[in-house]
Amino acid sequence: MLKIPDHQVAGHQARDGKLGPLIDDSGRFYKPLQDDERGSNEAAFYTSFSSNMKIPDHIRRFFPVFYGTQLLEASDGSGLRPHLVLEDLVSKHLNPSIIDIKIGSRTWYPEASEDYIQRCHKKDAETTSLLLGFRISGLQIYVNKESGFWKPEKKLVQAFTADDVRLVLRKFVSSNSPTDSKSVPDCSFAPTVYGGSTGILAQLLELKAWFEDQTIYHFNSCSVLMVYEKESLLKGRSSGAEIKLVDFAHVVEGKGIIDHNFLGGLCSFIKFVSEILTSPDELSTKASSQDSENKCSFTENGSSE
């Protein structure tokens, strides 16, 4: 039985009769191929990547497993459509906290139309992409059994400033409620989730080392997905913290050139995560005041108070 993913935080969602991905109970994620070149490009990337002997095994673990393509009934009722069959990245997690980080100060690809470039440039400038080299595309943070998830609306996420990004990355690893505008995030899970030899930062640095050398692909408009399990941590078990790269519709050949756009954004994101580990108690007055007065004051359903 195919169903709509509960934990999708960004991208096209299969709701209200719209085309979007589906999942099954066996841990597979079915992403519909888009009609234009984006669909064929993403399928070509997965095929190339999965068979490329130059990709180290320790890097492959940061990418979803690719099982090929399959014709399935589309979620929007438009009939049979080819779907990418991928690993469902959150199926093994119970109530996962997730952040989708779109990497790069430039999100268009070189061969894009002028109209597409202008639209991307506008969005990059209006979000933190141009300023920071990355932006938050979507998120959900598990609060508790009673409150469920804090999942701010798309418009609020798109309006995040640099200080909002700092604040949200702290809320992501805090034990106090992300919806409480009066409390400063305690970052109590940061050493376990972000830190340690197998934590998020260590994984990001491993990925960065590869991007400092790899010239096979340029990853335009791709995202780093961060996932961990709060309940598991509270029970004294592993958080299952991991990162995965997703969204490859605009990947192009590297042609022997380092992907500076992705690498620069990744380095910027790493800096933000590192600062939380080195200064978990520091939060700027500006960010704190914005939390209580402006966009980061949310109700539990993600709408603005």
Coordinates of N, CA and C in Angstrom, one line a residue, residues 72-235:
L72 N 4.1 3.9 -11.6 CA 3.1 3.8 -10.6 C 2.0 4.8 -10.9
E73 N 0.9 4.6 -10.3 CA -0.2 5.5 -10.3 C 0.2 6.8 -9.6
A74 N 0.1 7.9 -10.3 CA 0.6 9.2 -9.7 C -0.4 9.6 -8.6
S75 N 0.2 10.4 -7.6 CA -0.6 10.8 -6.5 C -1.7 11.8 -6.8
D76 N -1.6 12.5 -8.0 CA -2.6 13.5 -8.4 C -3.7 12.9 -9.3
G77 N -3.6 11.6 -9.4 CA -4.7 10.9 -10.2 C -4.5 11.1 -11.7
S78 N -3.3 11.5 -12.2 CA -3.1 11.7 -13.6 C -2.7 10.4 -14.4
G79 N -2.7 9.3 -13.7 CA -2.4 8.0 -14.3 C -1.0 7.5 -14.0
L80 N -0.6 6.6 -14.8 CA 0.8 6.0 -14.6 C 1.9 7.0 -14.9
R81 N 2.9 7.0 -14.1 CA 4.0 7.9 -14.2 C 5.2 7.2 -13.7
P82 N 6.4 7.4 -14.4 CA 7.6 6.8 -13.8 C 8.0 7.5 -12.5
H83 N 8.4 6.7 -11.6 CA 8.9 7.2 -10.3 C 10.3 6.7 -10.0
L84 N 11.1 7.5 -9.4 CA 12.4 7.0 -8.8 C 12.1 6.2 -7.6
V85 N 12.7 5.1 -7.4 CA 12.5 4.2 -6.2 C 13.7 4.4 -5.4
L86 N 13.6 5.0 -4.2 CA 14.7 5.4 -3.4 C 14.5 4.8 -2.0
E87 N 15.6 4.9 -1.2 CA 15.5 4.6 0.2 C 14.7 5.6 0.9
D88 N 13.7 5.2 1.8 CA 13.0 6.2 2.6 C 13.9 6.5 3.8
L89 N 14.4 7.7 3.8 CA 15.4 8.1 4.7 C 15.0 8.1 6.2
V90 N 13.7 8.3 6.4 CA 13.2 8.4 7.8 C 12.4 7.2 8.3
S91 N 12.3 6.2 7.5 CA 11.4 5.1 7.9 C 11.9 4.3 9.1
K92 N 13.2 4.4 9.4 CA 13.7 3.6 10.6 C 13.6 4.5 11.8
H93 N 13.2 5.7 11.7 CA 13.1 6.6 12.9 C 11.7 6.8 13.4
L94 N 11.5 6.8 14.7 CA 10.3 7.1 15.3 C 10.2 8.6 15.7
N95 N 9.2 9.3 15.2 CA 9.1 10.7 15.4 C 10.4 11.5 15.2
P96 N 10.9 11.4 14.0 CA 12.2 12.1 13.7 C 12.1 13.6 13.7
S97 N 13.1 14.3 14.2 CA 13.3 15.7 14.0 C 14.1 15.9 12.8
I98 N 13.7 16.8 11.9 CA 14.3 16.9 10.5 C 14.5 18.4 10.2
I99 N 15.6 18.7 9.5 CA 15.8 20.0 8.9 C 16.4 19.7 7.5
D100 N 15.7 20.4 6.5 CA 16.2 20.4 5.1 C 16.9 21.7 4.9
I101 N 18.2 21.6 4.6 CA 19.1 22.7 4.3 C 19.5 22.8 2.8
K102 N 19.0 23.8 2.1 CA 19.4 23.9 0.7 C 20.8 24.6 0.6
I103 N 21.7 23.9 0.0 CA 23.1 24.4 0.0 C 23.5 25.2 -1.2
G104 N 24.2 26.3 -1.0 CA 24.7 27.1 -2.2 C 24.1 28.5 -2.1
S105 N 25.0 29.4 -2.5 CA 24.5 30.8 -2.6 C 23.8 31.0 -3.9
R106 N 24.0 30.1 -4.8 CA 23.3 30.2 -6.1 C 22.6 28.9 -6.4
T107 N 21.3 28.9 -6.6 CA 20.5 27.7 -6.7 C 20.2 27.3 -8.2
W108 N 20.6 28.1 -9.2 CA 20.2 27.7 -10.5 C 21.4 27.0 -11.1
Y109 N 21.1 26.3 -12.3 CA 22.2 25.6 -13.0 C 22.6 26.3 -14.2
P110 N 23.8 26.1 -14.7 CA 24.4 26.9 -15.8 C 23.5 27.0 -17.1
E111 N 22.8 25.9 -17.5 CA 22.1 25.9 -18.7 C 20.7 26.4 -18.6
A112 N 20.3 26.9 -17.4 CA 18.9 27.3 -17.1 C 18.5 28.5 -18.0
S113 N 17.2 28.7 -18.2 CA 16.7 29.8 -19.0 C 16.9 31.1 -18.2
E114 N 16.9 32.2 -18.8 CA 17.1 33.5 -18.2 C 15.9 33.7 -17.2
D115 N 14.7 33.3 -17.5 CA 13.6 33.5 -16.6 C 13.8 32.7 -15.3
Y116 N 14.3 31.5 -15.5 CA 14.5 30.6 -14.3 C 15.6 31.2 -13.5
I117 N 16.6 31.6 -14.1 CA 17.8 32.2 -13.3 C 17.3 33.4 -12.5
Q118 N 16.5 34.3 -13.1 CA 16.0 35.4 -12.4 C 15.1 35.1 -11.2
R119 N 14.2 34.0 -11.4 CA 13.4 33.6 -10.3 C 14.2 33.0 -9.2
C120 N 15.2 32.2 -9.5 CA 16.1 31.7 -8.5 C 16.9 32.8 -7.8
H121 N 17.4 33.7 -8.5 CA 18.2 34.8 -8.0 C 17.4 35.6 -7.0
K122 N 16.1 35.8 -7.3 CA 15.2 36.6 -6.5 C 15.0 35.8 -5.1
K123 N 14.7 34.5 -5.2 CA 14.5 33.7 -4.0 C 15.8 33.6 -3.2
D124 N 16.9 33.5 -3.9 CA 18.2 33.4 -3.2 C 18.5 34.7 -2.4
A125 N 18.1 35.8 -3.0 CA 18.3 37.1 -2.3 C 17.3 37.4 -1.2
E126 N 16.1 36.9 -1.4 CA 15.1 37.1 -0.4 C 15.2 36.2 0.8
T127 N 15.9 35.1 0.7 CA 16.2 34.1 1.8 C 17.6 34.3 2.2
T128 N 18.2 33.4 3.0 CA 19.5 33.5 3.4 C 20.6 32.9 2.5
S129 N 20.1 32.4 1.4 CA 21.0 31.7 0.4 C 22.2 32.6 0.0
L130 N 21.9 33.8 -0.5 CA 22.9 34.7 -1.0 C 23.8 35.2 0.2
L131 N 23.2 35.4 1.3 CA 23.9 35.9 2.5 C 24.8 34.9 3.2
L132 N 24.3 33.7 3.4 CA 24.9 32.7 4.2 C 25.5 31.5 3.3
G133 N 25.0 31.4 2.1 CA 25.4 30.2 1.3 C 24.5 29.0 1.5
F134 N 23.5 29.2 2.3 CA 22.5 28.1 2.5 C 21.2 28.7 3.1
R135 N 20.2 27.9 3.0 CA 18.9 28.4 3.6 C 18.2 27.1 4.1
I136 N 17.3 27.4 5.1 CA 16.5 26.3 5.6 C 15.2 26.2 4.7
S137 N 15.0 25.0 4.1 CA 13.8 24.9 3.2 C 12.6 24.4 4.0
G138 N 12.8 23.7 5.1 CA 11.7 23.1 5.8 C 12.2 22.4 7.0
L139 N 11.4 22.2 8.1 CA 11.8 21.5 9.3 C 10.6 21.0 10.1
Q140 N 10.9 20.0 10.9 CA 10.0 19.6 12.0 C 10.8 19.2 13.2
I141 N 10.4 19.7 14.3 CA 11.1 19.3 15.6 C 10.1 18.6 16.5
Y142 N 10.5 17.4 16.9 CA 9.6 16.7 17.8 C 9.6 17.3 19.2
V143 N 8.4 17.6 19.7 CA 8.3 18.2 21.1 C 8.1 17.2 22.1
N144 N 6.9 16.5 22.1 CA 6.6 15.4 23.0 C 5.3 14.7 22.4
K145 N 4.9 13.7 23.1 CA 3.8 12.9 22.7 C 2.5 13.7 22.6
E146 N 2.3 14.6 23.6 CA 1.1 15.5 23.7 C 1.1 16.5 22.6
S147 N 2.2 17.2 22.4 CA 2.3 18.3 21.5 C 2.6 18.0 20.0
G148 N 3.2 16.8 19.9 CA 3.6 16.4 18.5 C 4.8 17.1 18.0
F149 N 4.7 17.7 16.8 CA 5.8 18.3 16.1 C 5.6 19.8 16.0
W150 N 6.7 20.6 16.1 CA 6.7 22.0 15.7 C 7.2 22.0 14.2
K151 N 6.3 22.4 13.4 CA 6.5 22.4 11.9 C 6.0 23.7 11.3
P152 N 6.9 24.8 11.4 CA 6.5 26.1 10.9 C 6.1 26.1 9.4
E153 N 5.1 27.0 9.1 CA 4.6 27.1 7.8 C 5.7 27.5 6.8
K154 N 5.5 27.2 5.5 CA 6.5 27.4 4.5 C 6.9 28.9 4.4
K155 N 5.9 29.8 4.5 CA 6.1 31.2 4.3 C 7.0 31.8 5.5
L156 N 6.8 31.2 6.7 CA 7.6 31.6 7.8 C 9.1 31.2 7.7
V157 N 9.2 29.9 7.2 CA 10.6 29.4 7.0 C 11.3 30.2 5.9
Q158 N 10.6 30.6 4.8 CA 11.2 31.3 3.7 C 11.7 32.7 4.2
A159 N 11.0 33.2 5.3 CA 11.3 34.6 5.8 C 12.4 34.6 6.8
F160 N 13.0 33.4 7.2 CA 14.0 33.3 8.2 C 15.2 34.3 7.8
T161 N 15.7 35.0 8.8 CA 16.9 35.8 8.7 C 18.1 34.9 9.2
A162 N 19.3 35.5 9.1 CA 20.4 34.8 9.6 C 20.3 34.5 11.1
D163 N 19.7 35.4 11.9 CA 19.6 35.2 13.3 C 18.5 34.1 13.6
D164 N 17.5 34.1 12.7 CA 16.5 33.0 12.9 C 17.1 31.6 12.6
V165 N 18.0 31.6 11.6 CA 18.6 30.3 11.3 C 19.4 29.8 12.5
R166 N 20.2 30.7 13.1 CA 21.0 30.4 14.3 C 20.1 29.9 15.4
L167 N 19.0 30.5 15.6 CA 18.0 30.2 16.6 C 17.4 28.8 16.4
V168 N 17.0 28.5 15.2 CA 16.4 27.3 14.8 C 17.3 26.1 14.9
L169 N 18.6 26.3 14.5 CA 19.6 25.3 14.7 C 19.9 24.9 16.1
R170 N 19.6 25.9 17.0 CA 19.8 25.6 18.5 C 18.5 25.0 19.0
K171 N 17.4 25.4 18.5 CA 16.1 24.8 18.9 C 16.1 23.3 18.5
F172 N 16.7 23.0 17.4 CA 16.7 21.6 16.9 C 17.3 20.6 17.9
V173 N 18.3 21.1 18.7 CA 19.0 20.2 19.6 C 18.7 20.6 21.1
S174 N 17.6 21.2 21.4 CA 17.3 21.6 22.7 C 16.1 20.8 23.3
S175 N 16.2 20.7 24.7 CA 15.2 19.9 25.4 C 13.9 20.7 25.7
N176 N 14.1 22.0 25.8 CA 12.9 22.9 26.0 C 12.1 23.1 24.7
S177 N 10.9 23.4 24.9 CA 10.0 23.5 23.7 C 10.4 24.6 22.7
P178 N 10.4 24.2 21.4 CA 10.7 25.2 20.4 C 9.6 26.3 20.2
T179 N 8.5 26.0 20.8 CA 7.4 27.0 20.7 C 7.3 28.0 21.8
D180 N 8.2 27.8 22.8 CA 8.2 28.7 24.0 C 9.1 29.9 23.7
S181 N 8.4 31.0 23.4 CA 9.2 32.2 23.0 C 9.9 32.9 24.2
K182 N 9.6 32.4 25.4 CA 10.2 33.1 26.6 C 11.5 32.4 27.1
S183 N 11.7 31.2 26.6 CA 12.9 30.5 27.0 C 14.0 30.4 25.9
V184 N 15.2 30.5 26.3 CA 16.3 30.4 25.4 C 16.7 29.0 25.2
P185 N 16.9 28.5 24.0 CA 17.2 27.1 23.7 C 18.4 26.6 24.5
D186 N 18.2 25.5 25.2 CA 19.3 25.0 26.1 C 20.4 24.2 25.4
C187 N 20.1 23.8 24.2 CA 21.1 23.1 23.4 C 21.6 21.8 24.1
S188 N 20.8 21.2 24.9 CA 21.3 20.1 25.7 C 21.6 18.9 24.9
F189 N 21.0 18.7 23.7 CA 21.3 17.6 22.9 C 22.5 17.8 21.9
A190 N 23.0 19.0 21.9 CA 24.0 19.4 20.9 C 25.3 18.5 21.0
P191 N 25.8 18.2 22.2 CA 27.0 17.4 22.2 C 26.8 16.0 21.6
T192 N 25.6 15.5 21.8 CA 25.3 14.1 21.3 C 24.9 14.1 19.8
V193 N 24.1 15.1 19.4 CA 23.6 15.1 18.0 C 24.6 15.8 17.1
Y194 N 25.0 17.0 17.4 CA 26.0 17.7 16.6 C 27.4 17.2 16.8
G195 N 27.7 16.9 18.0 CA 29.1 16.6 18.4 C 29.4 15.1 18.4
G196 N 30.6 14.8 18.9 CA 31.0 13.3 18.9 C 31.6 12.9 17.6
S197 N 32.3 11.7 17.7 CA 33.0 11.1 16.5 C 32.1 10.7 15.4
T198 N 30.8 10.5 15.7 CA 29.8 10.1 14.7 C 28.7 11.0 14.5
G199 N 28.8 12.2 15.2 CA 27.7 13.2 15.1 C 27.6 13.9 13.8
I200 N 26.6 14.9 13.7 CA 26.4 15.6 12.5 C 27.6 16.4 12.0
L201 N 28.3 17.0 12.9 CA 29.5 17.8 12.5 C 30.6 16.9 11.9
A202 N 30.8 15.8 12.5 CA 31.8 14.8 12.0 C 31.4 14.4 10.6
Q203 N 30.1 14.1 10.4 CA 29.7 13.7 9.1 C 29.8 14.8 8.0
L204 N 29.5 16.0 8.5 CA 29.6 17.2 7.6 C 31.0 17.4 7.1
L205 N 31.9 17.2 8.1 CA 33.4 17.4 7.8 C 33.9 16.3 6.8
E206 N 33.3 15.1 7.0 CA 33.7 14.0 6.1 C 33.2 14.3 4.7
L207 N 32.0 14.9 4.6 CA 31.4 15.3 3.3 C 32.2 16.4 2.7
K208 N 32.6 17.4 3.5 CA 33.4 18.5 3.1 C 34.7 18.1 2.5
A209 N 35.4 17.1 3.1 CA 36.7 16.7 2.6 C 36.6 16.1 1.2
W210 N 35.4 15.4 0.9 CA 35.2 14.9 -0.4 C 35.0 16.0 -1.4
F211 N 34.2 17.0 -1.0 CA 33.9 18.1 -1.9 C 35.1 19.0 -2.2
E212 N 36.1 18.9 -1.3 CA 37.3 19.7 -1.6 C 38.2 19.1 -2.7
D213 N 37.8 17.8 -3.0 CA 38.6 17.2 -4.1 C 37.7 16.8 -5.3
Q214 N 36.5 16.4 -5.1 CA 35.7 15.8 -6.2 C 35.3 16.9 -7.3
T215 N 35.5 16.5 -8.5 CA 35.2 17.3 -9.7 C 34.3 16.6 -10.7
I216 N 33.6 15.5 -10.2 CA 32.8 14.7 -11.0 C 31.4 15.4 -11.3
Y217 N 30.9 16.0 -10.2 CA 29.5 16.6 -10.3 C 29.5 18.0 -9.7
H218 N 28.6 18.8 -10.2 CA 28.2 20.0 -9.5 C 26.8 19.9 -9.0
F219 N 26.6 20.1 -7.7 CA 25.3 19.8 -7.1 C 24.5 21.1 -6.9
N220 N 23.9 21.5 -7.9 CA 23.1 22.8 -7.9 C 21.7 22.5 -7.2
S221 N 21.4 23.4 -6.3 CA 20.1 23.3 -5.6 C 19.8 22.0 -4.9
C222 N 20.8 21.4 -4.3 CA 20.7 20.2 -3.5 C 20.6 20.5 -2.1
S223 N 20.1 19.6 -1.3 CA 19.9 19.8 0.1 C 20.6 18.8 1.0
V224 N 21.0 19.2 2.2 CA 21.5 18.3 3.2 C 20.3 18.1 4.2
L225 N 19.9 16.9 4.4 CA 18.9 16.6 5.3 C 19.5 16.1 6.6
M226 N 19.1 16.8 7.7 CA 19.6 16.4 9.0 C 18.5 15.7 9.8
V227 N 18.7 14.5 10.4 CA 17.7 13.7 11.0 C 18.3 13.2 12.4
Y228 N 17.4 13.2 13.4 CA 17.8 12.5 14.6 C 16.5 12.2 15.4
E229 N 16.6 11.4 16.4 CA 15.4 10.9 17.1 C 15.5 11.3 18.6
K230 N 14.7 12.2 19.0 CA 14.8 12.7 20.4 C 14.4 11.7 21.4
E231 N 13.3 10.9 21.1 CA 12.8 9.9 22.1 C 13.9 8.9 22.4
S232 N 14.6 8.5 21.4 CA 15.7 7.5 21.6 C 16.8 8.1 22.5
L233 N 17.1 9.3 22.3 CA 18.1 10.0 23.2 C 17.6 10.0 24.7
L234 N 16.3 10.4 24.9 CA 15.8 10.5 26.2 C 15.7 9.1 26.9
K235 N 15.8 8.1 26.1 CA 15.8 6.7 26.7 C 17.2 6.1 26.9

